[in-house]
């Protein structure tokens, strides 16, 4: 009996020792999942799938992309915010996160307290495009035409409270014109109706618009960027037009984790993302997809989040933007 007791004790100690060894295994020791906050083919999904193989090489572990779309990205964000904070479940999201928060959308997490902002890596500028039948080719001509229409001209966005919605509303405010906002449940249906001419003015991202512009189904007017895009040097910026100084709008993408992640794990992930983003092959892959490289370390990313929340809150009050 004593022998069995001693054997059981030894086995128990061995099991505890094994469990401790597993718990203390250096990060990373198993596959990592990046949860994309939007459907396959969307910006967050594309960025996640571009960086996943490069991160996998750096980390020495498989990096999986898991799409959990819905509720304007909040389903994926909540999932990651509540995940075990060990660095193995991460989030790829965009500035819809801060817009939702600023507009008071019901969220089961606190954006600044429950999330760790690891690094940002990319952005897609928002551009203005029109149906080819619209007799305008410049920002000045669009403003003049909108005034002639007396508040009847419509513009589309990817939905109420999106960056595209804010950009269109702000454009109208600065230009002092009345345009009717037509929100869609996603960017693709907005583009489809734009091609059909039902809603002839579109505020959407360059990667979404460009295939239709190249096919002659839509026409660019300008891009809301600080400077002309290196991959679209002939496309003027909105800010180049009289009356729009500093007009700038984009959708950024960043990697996020649970707030309670160990500091050393968060630092490791941050360092590896920053290193991966220096890869020339990856930068080319971004440019080929009309995505701008925009690298922010953790401290810079957190500052961006705070600025976004303040900006969206102010603009929502000025422009009277509300969620449905």
mmCIF file of C-alpha atoms in Angstrom, residues 29-317:
data_model
loop_
_atom_site.group_PDB
_atom_site.id
_atom_site.type_symbol
_atom_site.label_atom_id
_atom_site.label_comp_id
_atom_site.label_asym_id
_atom_site.label_seq_id
_atom_site.Cartn_x
_atom_site.Cartn_y
_atom_site.Cartn_z
ATOM 1 C CA UNK A 29 5.229 27.197 -28.696
ATOM 2 C CA UNK A 30 2.054 26.533 -30.708
ATOM 3 C CA UNK A 31 0.116 27.995 -33.683
ATOM 4 C CA UNK A 32 -1.122 31.585 -33.507
ATOM 5 C CA UNK A 33 -4.517 32.712 -34.790
ATOM 6 C CA UNK A 34 -5.181 36.137 -36.297
ATOM 7 C CA UNK A 35 -8.911 36.831 -36.171
ATOM 8 C CA UNK A 36 -9.956 39.048 -39.091
ATOM 9 C CA UNK A 37 -12.839 41.313 -38.112
ATOM 10 C CA UNK A 38 -14.393 41.335 -41.585
ATOM 11 C CA UNK A 39 -15.323 38.779 -44.278
ATOM 12 C CA UNK A 40 -12.865 37.066 -46.656
ATOM 13 C CA UNK A 41 -11.696 39.452 -49.351
ATOM 14 C CA UNK A 42 -12.101 42.533 -47.158
ATOM 15 C CA UNK A 43 -9.181 44.737 -46.183
ATOM 16 C CA UNK A 44 -8.582 43.196 -42.754
ATOM 17 C CA UNK A 45 -8.638 39.716 -44.269
ATOM 18 C CA UNK A 46 -6.236 40.642 -47.082
ATOM 19 C CA UNK A 47 -3.744 42.320 -44.728
ATOM 20 C CA UNK A 48 -3.884 39.403 -42.281
ATOM 21 C CA UNK A 49 -3.245 36.854 -45.026
ATOM 22 C CA UNK A 50 -0.351 38.883 -46.438
ATOM 23 C CA UNK A 51 1.504 39.144 -43.145
ATOM 24 C CA UNK A 52 0.629 35.659 -41.797
ATOM 25 C CA UNK A 53 3.283 33.671 -43.726
ATOM 26 C CA UNK A 54 5.960 36.275 -42.987
ATOM 27 C CA UNK A 55 5.115 36.264 -39.288
ATOM 28 C CA UNK A 56 5.109 32.478 -39.340
ATOM 29 C CA UNK A 57 8.688 32.504 -40.625
ATOM 30 C CA UNK A 58 9.770 34.961 -37.914
ATOM 31 C CA UNK A 59 7.970 33.191 -35.066
ATOM 32 C CA UNK A 60 8.684 29.632 -36.133
ATOM 33 C CA UNK A 61 5.012 28.722 -35.713
ATOM 34 C CA UNK A 62 2.011 28.451 -38.024
ATOM 35 C CA UNK A 63 -0.084 31.626 -38.185
ATOM 36 C CA UNK A 64 -3.746 30.956 -39.009
ATOM 37 C CA UNK A 65 -6.286 33.529 -40.233
ATOM 38 C CA UNK A 66 -9.822 33.096 -38.879
ATOM 39 C CA UNK A 67 -12.640 35.308 -40.191
ATOM 40 C CA UNK A 68 -15.267 36.279 -37.611
ATOM 41 C CA UNK A 69 -17.277 38.983 -39.324
ATOM 42 C CA UNK A 70 -20.333 40.770 -38.012
ATOM 43 C CA UNK A 71 -21.567 43.748 -35.980
ATOM 44 C CA UNK A 72 -19.132 46.136 -37.704
ATOM 45 C CA UNK A 73 -16.159 44.153 -36.471
ATOM 46 C CA UNK A 74 -17.357 43.915 -32.870
ATOM 47 C CA UNK A 75 -17.897 40.137 -32.916
ATOM 48 C CA UNK A 76 -14.229 39.502 -33.669
ATOM 49 C CA UNK A 77 -13.072 42.233 -31.295
ATOM 50 C CA UNK A 78 -15.123 40.867 -28.409
ATOM 51 C CA UNK A 79 -13.837 37.358 -29.120
ATOM 52 C CA UNK A 80 -10.215 38.480 -28.902
ATOM 53 C CA UNK A 81 -10.773 40.811 -25.944
ATOM 54 C CA UNK A 82 -12.158 37.833 -23.984
ATOM 55 C CA UNK A 83 -9.603 35.298 -25.246
ATOM 56 C CA UNK A 84 -6.869 33.906 -23.041
ATOM 57 C CA UNK A 85 -4.253 36.693 -22.997
ATOM 58 C CA UNK A 86 -1.313 34.535 -23.963
ATOM 59 C CA UNK A 87 -0.537 35.974 -27.402
ATOM 60 C CA UNK A 88 -1.982 33.066 -29.365
ATOM 61 C CA UNK A 89 -5.255 34.830 -30.293
ATOM 62 C CA UNK A 90 -4.868 38.177 -32.036
ATOM 63 C CA UNK A 91 -7.119 40.562 -33.951
ATOM 64 C CA UNK A 92 -6.785 42.315 -37.299
ATOM 65 C CA UNK A 93 -9.137 45.287 -37.320
ATOM 66 C CA UNK A 94 -9.398 48.781 -38.759
ATOM 67 C CA UNK A 95 -10.580 52.194 -37.602
ATOM 68 C CA UNK A 96 -14.198 51.050 -37.653
ATOM 69 C CA UNK A 97 -13.347 49.943 -34.099
ATOM 70 C CA UNK A 98 -12.753 53.515 -32.930
ATOM 71 C CA UNK A 99 -15.725 54.856 -34.898
ATOM 72 C CA UNK A 100 -18.057 52.344 -33.222
ATOM 73 C CA UNK A 101 -16.722 53.345 -29.817
ATOM 74 C CA UNK A 102 -16.937 57.084 -30.482
ATOM 75 C CA UNK A 103 -20.528 56.765 -31.727
ATOM 76 C CA UNK A 104 -21.554 54.878 -28.606
ATOM 77 C CA UNK A 105 -22.221 51.518 -30.233
ATOM 78 C CA UNK A 106 -23.035 48.885 -27.625
ATOM 79 C CA UNK A 107 -19.822 46.971 -26.914
ATOM 80 C CA UNK A 108 -19.075 44.382 -24.240
ATOM 81 C CA UNK A 109 -15.460 45.531 -24.091
ATOM 82 C CA UNK A 110 -13.651 48.779 -23.388
ATOM 83 C CA UNK A 111 -11.561 49.711 -26.432
ATOM 84 C CA UNK A 112 -8.739 51.349 -24.486
ATOM 85 C CA UNK A 113 -8.793 49.125 -21.382
ATOM 86 C CA UNK A 114 -9.458 45.634 -22.752
ATOM 87 C CA UNK A 115 -7.221 45.690 -25.839
ATOM 88 C CA UNK A 116 -3.477 45.855 -26.440
ATOM 89 C CA UNK A 117 -2.552 47.717 -29.618
ATOM 90 C CA UNK A 118 0.506 45.856 -30.887
ATOM 91 C CA UNK A 119 1.332 47.543 -34.202
ATOM 92 C CA UNK A 120 -0.303 49.111 -37.241
ATOM 93 C CA UNK A 121 0.997 48.236 -40.678
ATOM 94 C CA UNK A 122 -1.190 49.527 -43.482
ATOM 95 C CA UNK A 123 -3.819 51.966 -44.650
ATOM 96 C CA UNK A 124 -6.079 52.413 -47.651
ATOM 97 C CA UNK A 125 -7.023 55.965 -48.587
ATOM 98 C CA UNK A 126 -10.608 56.855 -49.360
ATOM 99 C CA UNK A 127 -11.272 58.227 -52.834
ATOM 100 C CA UNK A 128 -14.173 59.892 -54.587
ATOM 101 C CA UNK A 129 -15.462 58.257 -57.758
ATOM 102 C CA UNK A 130 -18.494 58.879 -59.924
ATOM 103 C CA UNK A 131 -20.557 57.117 -62.546
ATOM 104 C CA UNK A 132 -19.196 58.001 -66.031
ATOM 105 C CA UNK A 133 -22.507 59.633 -66.959
ATOM 106 C CA UNK A 134 -21.993 62.329 -64.341
ATOM 107 C CA UNK A 135 -20.619 65.444 -66.111
ATOM 108 C CA UNK A 136 -17.783 66.049 -63.631
ATOM 109 C CA UNK A 137 -14.071 65.230 -63.681
ATOM 110 C CA UNK A 138 -12.655 67.379 -60.863
ATOM 111 C CA UNK A 139 -13.518 68.280 -57.286
ATOM 112 C CA UNK A 140 -14.462 71.805 -58.357
ATOM 113 C CA UNK A 141 -16.809 70.438 -61.012
ATOM 114 C CA UNK A 142 -18.372 68.015 -58.529
ATOM 115 C CA UNK A 143 -19.014 70.824 -56.045
ATOM 116 C CA UNK A 144 -20.549 73.019 -58.750
ATOM 117 C CA UNK A 145 -22.720 70.164 -60.012
ATOM 118 C CA UNK A 146 -23.915 69.305 -56.488
ATOM 119 C CA UNK A 147 -25.002 72.912 -56.009
ATOM 120 C CA UNK A 148 -26.894 72.854 -59.292
ATOM 121 C CA UNK A 149 -28.774 69.755 -58.150
ATOM 122 C CA UNK A 150 -30.181 71.578 -55.148
ATOM 123 C CA UNK A 151 -29.765 68.782 -52.615
ATOM 124 C CA UNK A 152 -30.837 65.947 -54.919
ATOM 125 C CA UNK A 153 -27.403 64.451 -55.668
ATOM 126 C CA UNK A 154 -26.756 61.198 -53.788
ATOM 127 C CA UNK A 155 -23.527 59.673 -52.488
ATOM 128 C CA UNK A 156 -22.925 56.182 -51.143
ATOM 129 C CA UNK A 157 -20.885 54.802 -48.270
ATOM 130 C CA UNK A 158 -20.230 51.335 -46.885
ATOM 131 C CA UNK A 159 -22.682 52.007 -44.058
ATOM 132 C CA UNK A 160 -23.771 54.492 -41.421
ATOM 133 C CA UNK A 161 -20.907 55.522 -39.187
ATOM 134 C CA UNK A 162 -18.159 54.152 -41.448
ATOM 135 C CA UNK A 163 -15.047 56.118 -42.386
ATOM 136 C CA UNK A 164 -16.518 56.426 -45.882
ATOM 137 C CA UNK A 165 -19.701 57.964 -44.444
ATOM 138 C CA UNK A 166 -17.684 60.451 -42.395
ATOM 139 C CA UNK A 167 -15.601 61.369 -45.441
ATOM 140 C CA UNK A 168 -18.646 62.055 -47.602
ATOM 141 C CA UNK A 169 -20.370 64.050 -44.860
ATOM 142 C CA UNK A 170 -17.229 66.063 -44.174
ATOM 143 C CA UNK A 171 -16.727 66.723 -47.894
ATOM 144 C CA UNK A 172 -20.276 68.066 -48.119
ATOM 145 C CA UNK A 173 -19.730 70.232 -45.041
ATOM 146 C CA UNK A 174 -16.460 71.742 -46.282
ATOM 147 C CA UNK A 175 -17.841 72.290 -49.798
ATOM 148 C CA UNK A 176 -21.054 73.759 -48.349
ATOM 149 C CA UNK A 177 -23.228 71.533 -50.510
ATOM 150 C CA UNK A 178 -26.196 69.299 -49.735
ATOM 151 C CA UNK A 179 -25.872 65.699 -50.891
ATOM 152 C CA UNK A 180 -28.095 62.829 -49.801
ATOM 153 C CA UNK A 181 -26.236 60.036 -48.017
ATOM 154 C CA UNK A 182 -27.221 56.509 -49.055
ATOM 155 C CA UNK A 183 -25.677 53.970 -46.652
ATOM 156 C CA UNK A 184 -25.135 50.351 -47.700
ATOM 157 C CA UNK A 185 -24.501 47.207 -45.698
ATOM 158 C CA UNK A 186 -20.963 46.835 -46.966
ATOM 159 C CA UNK A 187 -18.697 48.377 -49.586
ATOM 160 C CA UNK A 188 -19.467 45.948 -52.418
ATOM 161 C CA UNK A 189 -23.206 46.700 -52.725
ATOM 162 C CA UNK A 190 -22.406 50.417 -52.695
ATOM 163 C CA UNK A 191 -20.078 49.935 -55.647
ATOM 164 C CA UNK A 192 -22.618 47.765 -57.500
ATOM 165 C CA UNK A 193 -25.237 50.530 -57.310
ATOM 166 C CA UNK A 194 -22.601 53.075 -58.252
ATOM 167 C CA UNK A 195 -21.829 51.106 -61.406
ATOM 168 C CA UNK A 196 -25.541 50.961 -62.145
ATOM 169 C CA UNK A 197 -25.839 54.727 -61.720
ATOM 170 C CA UNK A 198 -28.443 54.516 -58.946
ATOM 171 C CA UNK A 199 -26.137 56.383 -56.543
ATOM 172 C CA UNK A 200 -23.666 58.177 -58.817
ATOM 173 C CA UNK A 201 -21.147 59.541 -56.275
ATOM 174 C CA UNK A 202 -19.089 57.081 -54.258
ATOM 175 C CA UNK A 203 -16.812 57.497 -51.242
ATOM 176 C CA UNK A 204 -14.890 54.245 -50.996
ATOM 177 C CA UNK A 205 -11.349 52.915 -50.688
ATOM 178 C CA UNK A 206 -8.995 52.827 -53.643
ATOM 179 C CA UNK A 207 -8.611 49.003 -53.662
ATOM 180 C CA UNK A 208 -12.409 48.648 -53.821
ATOM 181 C CA UNK A 209 -12.879 51.260 -56.543
ATOM 182 C CA UNK A 210 -9.896 50.660 -58.781
ATOM 183 C CA UNK A 211 -11.031 47.503 -60.669
ATOM 184 C CA UNK A 212 -14.216 49.291 -61.725
ATOM 185 C CA UNK A 213 -12.337 52.467 -62.655
ATOM 186 C CA UNK A 214 -9.910 50.450 -64.778
ATOM 187 C CA UNK A 215 -12.883 48.757 -66.470
ATOM 188 C CA UNK A 216 -14.377 52.157 -67.310
ATOM 189 C CA UNK A 217 -17.431 51.581 -65.133
ATOM 190 C CA UNK A 218 -16.525 54.365 -62.687
ATOM 191 C CA UNK A 219 -14.336 57.471 -62.861
ATOM 192 C CA UNK A 220 -11.993 58.791 -60.177
ATOM 193 C CA UNK A 221 -12.378 62.393 -59.066
ATOM 194 C CA UNK A 222 -9.744 62.627 -56.312
ATOM 195 C CA UNK A 223 -8.229 60.792 -53.360
ATOM 196 C CA UNK A 224 -8.487 61.973 -49.745
ATOM 197 C CA UNK A 225 -4.810 61.518 -48.909
ATOM 198 C CA UNK A 226 -2.104 63.833 -47.583
ATOM 199 C CA UNK A 227 -0.176 63.452 -50.822
ATOM 200 C CA UNK A 228 -0.588 61.705 -54.158
ATOM 201 C CA UNK A 229 -0.339 57.935 -54.026
ATOM 202 C CA UNK A 230 2.925 56.477 -55.363
ATOM 203 C CA UNK A 231 0.960 53.833 -57.240
ATOM 204 C CA UNK A 232 -1.557 56.407 -58.560
ATOM 205 C CA UNK A 233 0.578 59.500 -59.230
ATOM 206 C CA UNK A 234 -1.893 60.981 -61.728
ATOM 207 C CA UNK A 235 -4.790 60.906 -59.267
ATOM 208 C CA UNK A 236 -5.027 64.332 -57.577
ATOM 209 C CA UNK A 237 -5.748 64.747 -53.881
ATOM 210 C CA UNK A 238 -8.872 66.471 -52.598
ATOM 211 C CA UNK A 239 -6.574 68.872 -50.720
ATOM 212 C CA UNK A 240 -5.168 70.170 -54.016
ATOM 213 C CA UNK A 241 -8.543 71.730 -54.754
ATOM 214 C CA UNK A 242 -9.385 75.193 -53.488
ATOM 215 C CA UNK A 243 -11.147 75.173 -50.142
ATOM 216 C CA UNK A 244 -10.013 71.716 -48.972
ATOM 217 C CA UNK A 245 -6.684 72.276 -47.174
ATOM 218 C CA UNK A 246 -5.517 69.196 -45.278
ATOM 219 C CA UNK A 247 -8.513 67.094 -46.323
ATOM 220 C CA UNK A 248 -7.427 63.544 -45.486
ATOM 221 C CA UNK A 249 -9.284 60.277 -44.866
ATOM 222 C CA UNK A 250 -8.105 56.689 -44.692
ATOM 223 C CA UNK A 251 -8.848 53.263 -43.297
ATOM 224 C CA UNK A 252 -5.955 51.919 -41.220
ATOM 225 C CA UNK A 253 -5.272 48.285 -40.276
ATOM 226 C CA UNK A 254 -3.532 47.023 -37.162
ATOM 227 C CA UNK A 255 -2.765 43.963 -35.043
ATOM 228 C CA UNK A 256 -4.391 43.899 -31.614
ATOM 229 C CA UNK A 257 -4.447 41.497 -28.666
ATOM 230 C CA UNK A 258 -6.059 41.169 -25.224
ATOM 231 C CA UNK A 259 -4.908 43.881 -22.802
ATOM 232 C CA UNK A 260 -3.642 41.394 -20.214
ATOM 233 C CA UNK A 261 -1.019 39.855 -22.516
ATOM 234 C CA UNK A 262 2.349 39.455 -20.792
ATOM 235 C CA UNK A 263 4.567 42.432 -21.582
ATOM 236 C CA UNK A 264 7.315 40.246 -23.016
ATOM 237 C CA UNK A 265 4.869 38.529 -25.391
ATOM 238 C CA UNK A 266 3.436 41.841 -26.585
ATOM 239 C CA UNK A 267 6.960 43.186 -27.126
ATOM 240 C CA UNK A 268 7.973 40.080 -29.068
ATOM 241 C CA UNK A 269 4.935 40.364 -31.346
ATOM 242 C CA UNK A 270 5.470 44.093 -31.836
ATOM 243 C CA UNK A 271 9.132 43.593 -32.755
ATOM 244 C CA UNK A 272 8.328 40.791 -35.184
ATOM 245 C CA UNK A 273 5.528 42.737 -36.912
ATOM 246 C CA UNK A 274 7.800 45.770 -37.293
ATOM 247 C CA UNK A 275 10.565 43.561 -38.689
ATOM 248 C CA UNK A 276 8.220 41.794 -41.105
ATOM 249 C CA UNK A 277 6.979 45.127 -42.401
ATOM 250 C CA UNK A 278 10.490 45.958 -43.608
ATOM 251 C CA UNK A 279 10.315 43.020 -46.003
ATOM 252 C CA UNK A 280 10.522 44.390 -49.567
ATOM 253 C CA UNK A 281 8.502 41.491 -50.963
ATOM 254 C CA UNK A 282 5.691 42.191 -48.514
ATOM 255 C CA UNK A 283 5.780 45.921 -49.241
ATOM 256 C CA UNK A 284 5.460 45.142 -52.950
ATOM 257 C CA UNK A 285 2.517 42.832 -52.245
ATOM 258 C CA UNK A 286 0.822 45.710 -50.410
ATOM 259 C CA UNK A 287 1.499 48.154 -53.251
ATOM 260 C CA UNK A 288 0.272 45.652 -55.850
ATOM 261 C CA UNK A 289 -3.048 45.619 -53.994
ATOM 262 C CA UNK A 290 -3.117 49.437 -53.768
ATOM 263 C CA UNK A 291 -2.555 49.335 -50.011
ATOM 264 C CA UNK A 292 -0.206 51.889 -48.444
ATOM 265 C CA UNK A 293 2.389 50.782 -45.922
ATOM 266 C CA UNK A 294 1.774 52.683 -42.673
ATOM 267 C CA UNK A 295 3.878 51.349 -39.823
ATOM 268 C CA UNK A 296 3.200 52.344 -36.204
ATOM 269 C CA UNK A 297 4.796 50.788 -33.146
ATOM 270 C CA UNK A 298 2.702 50.046 -30.074
ATOM 271 C CA UNK A 299 3.092 53.485 -28.472
ATOM 272 C CA UNK A 300 2.322 55.249 -31.758
ATOM 273 C CA UNK A 301 -0.643 52.965 -32.364
ATOM 274 C CA UNK A 302 -2.103 53.691 -28.929
ATOM 275 C CA UNK A 303 -1.692 57.419 -29.590
ATOM 276 C CA UNK A 304 -3.510 56.973 -32.912
ATOM 277 C CA UNK A 305 -6.380 55.224 -31.114
ATOM 278 C CA UNK A 306 -6.757 58.082 -28.623
ATOM 279 C CA UNK A 307 -6.663 60.657 -31.432
ATOM 280 C CA UNK A 308 -9.205 58.696 -33.462
ATOM 281 C CA UNK A 309 -11.656 58.452 -30.593
ATOM 282 C CA UNK A 310 -11.486 62.209 -30.025
ATOM 283 C CA UNK A 311 -11.724 63.001 -33.756
ATOM 284 C CA UNK A 312 -14.663 60.704 -34.491
ATOM 285 C CA UNK A 313 -16.513 61.970 -31.425
ATOM 286 C CA UNK A 314 -16.049 65.583 -32.523
ATOM 287 C CA UNK A 315 -16.972 64.895 -36.145
ATOM 288 C CA UNK A 316 -20.034 62.867 -35.191
ATOM 289 C CA UNK A 317 -21.350 65.855 -33.270
#
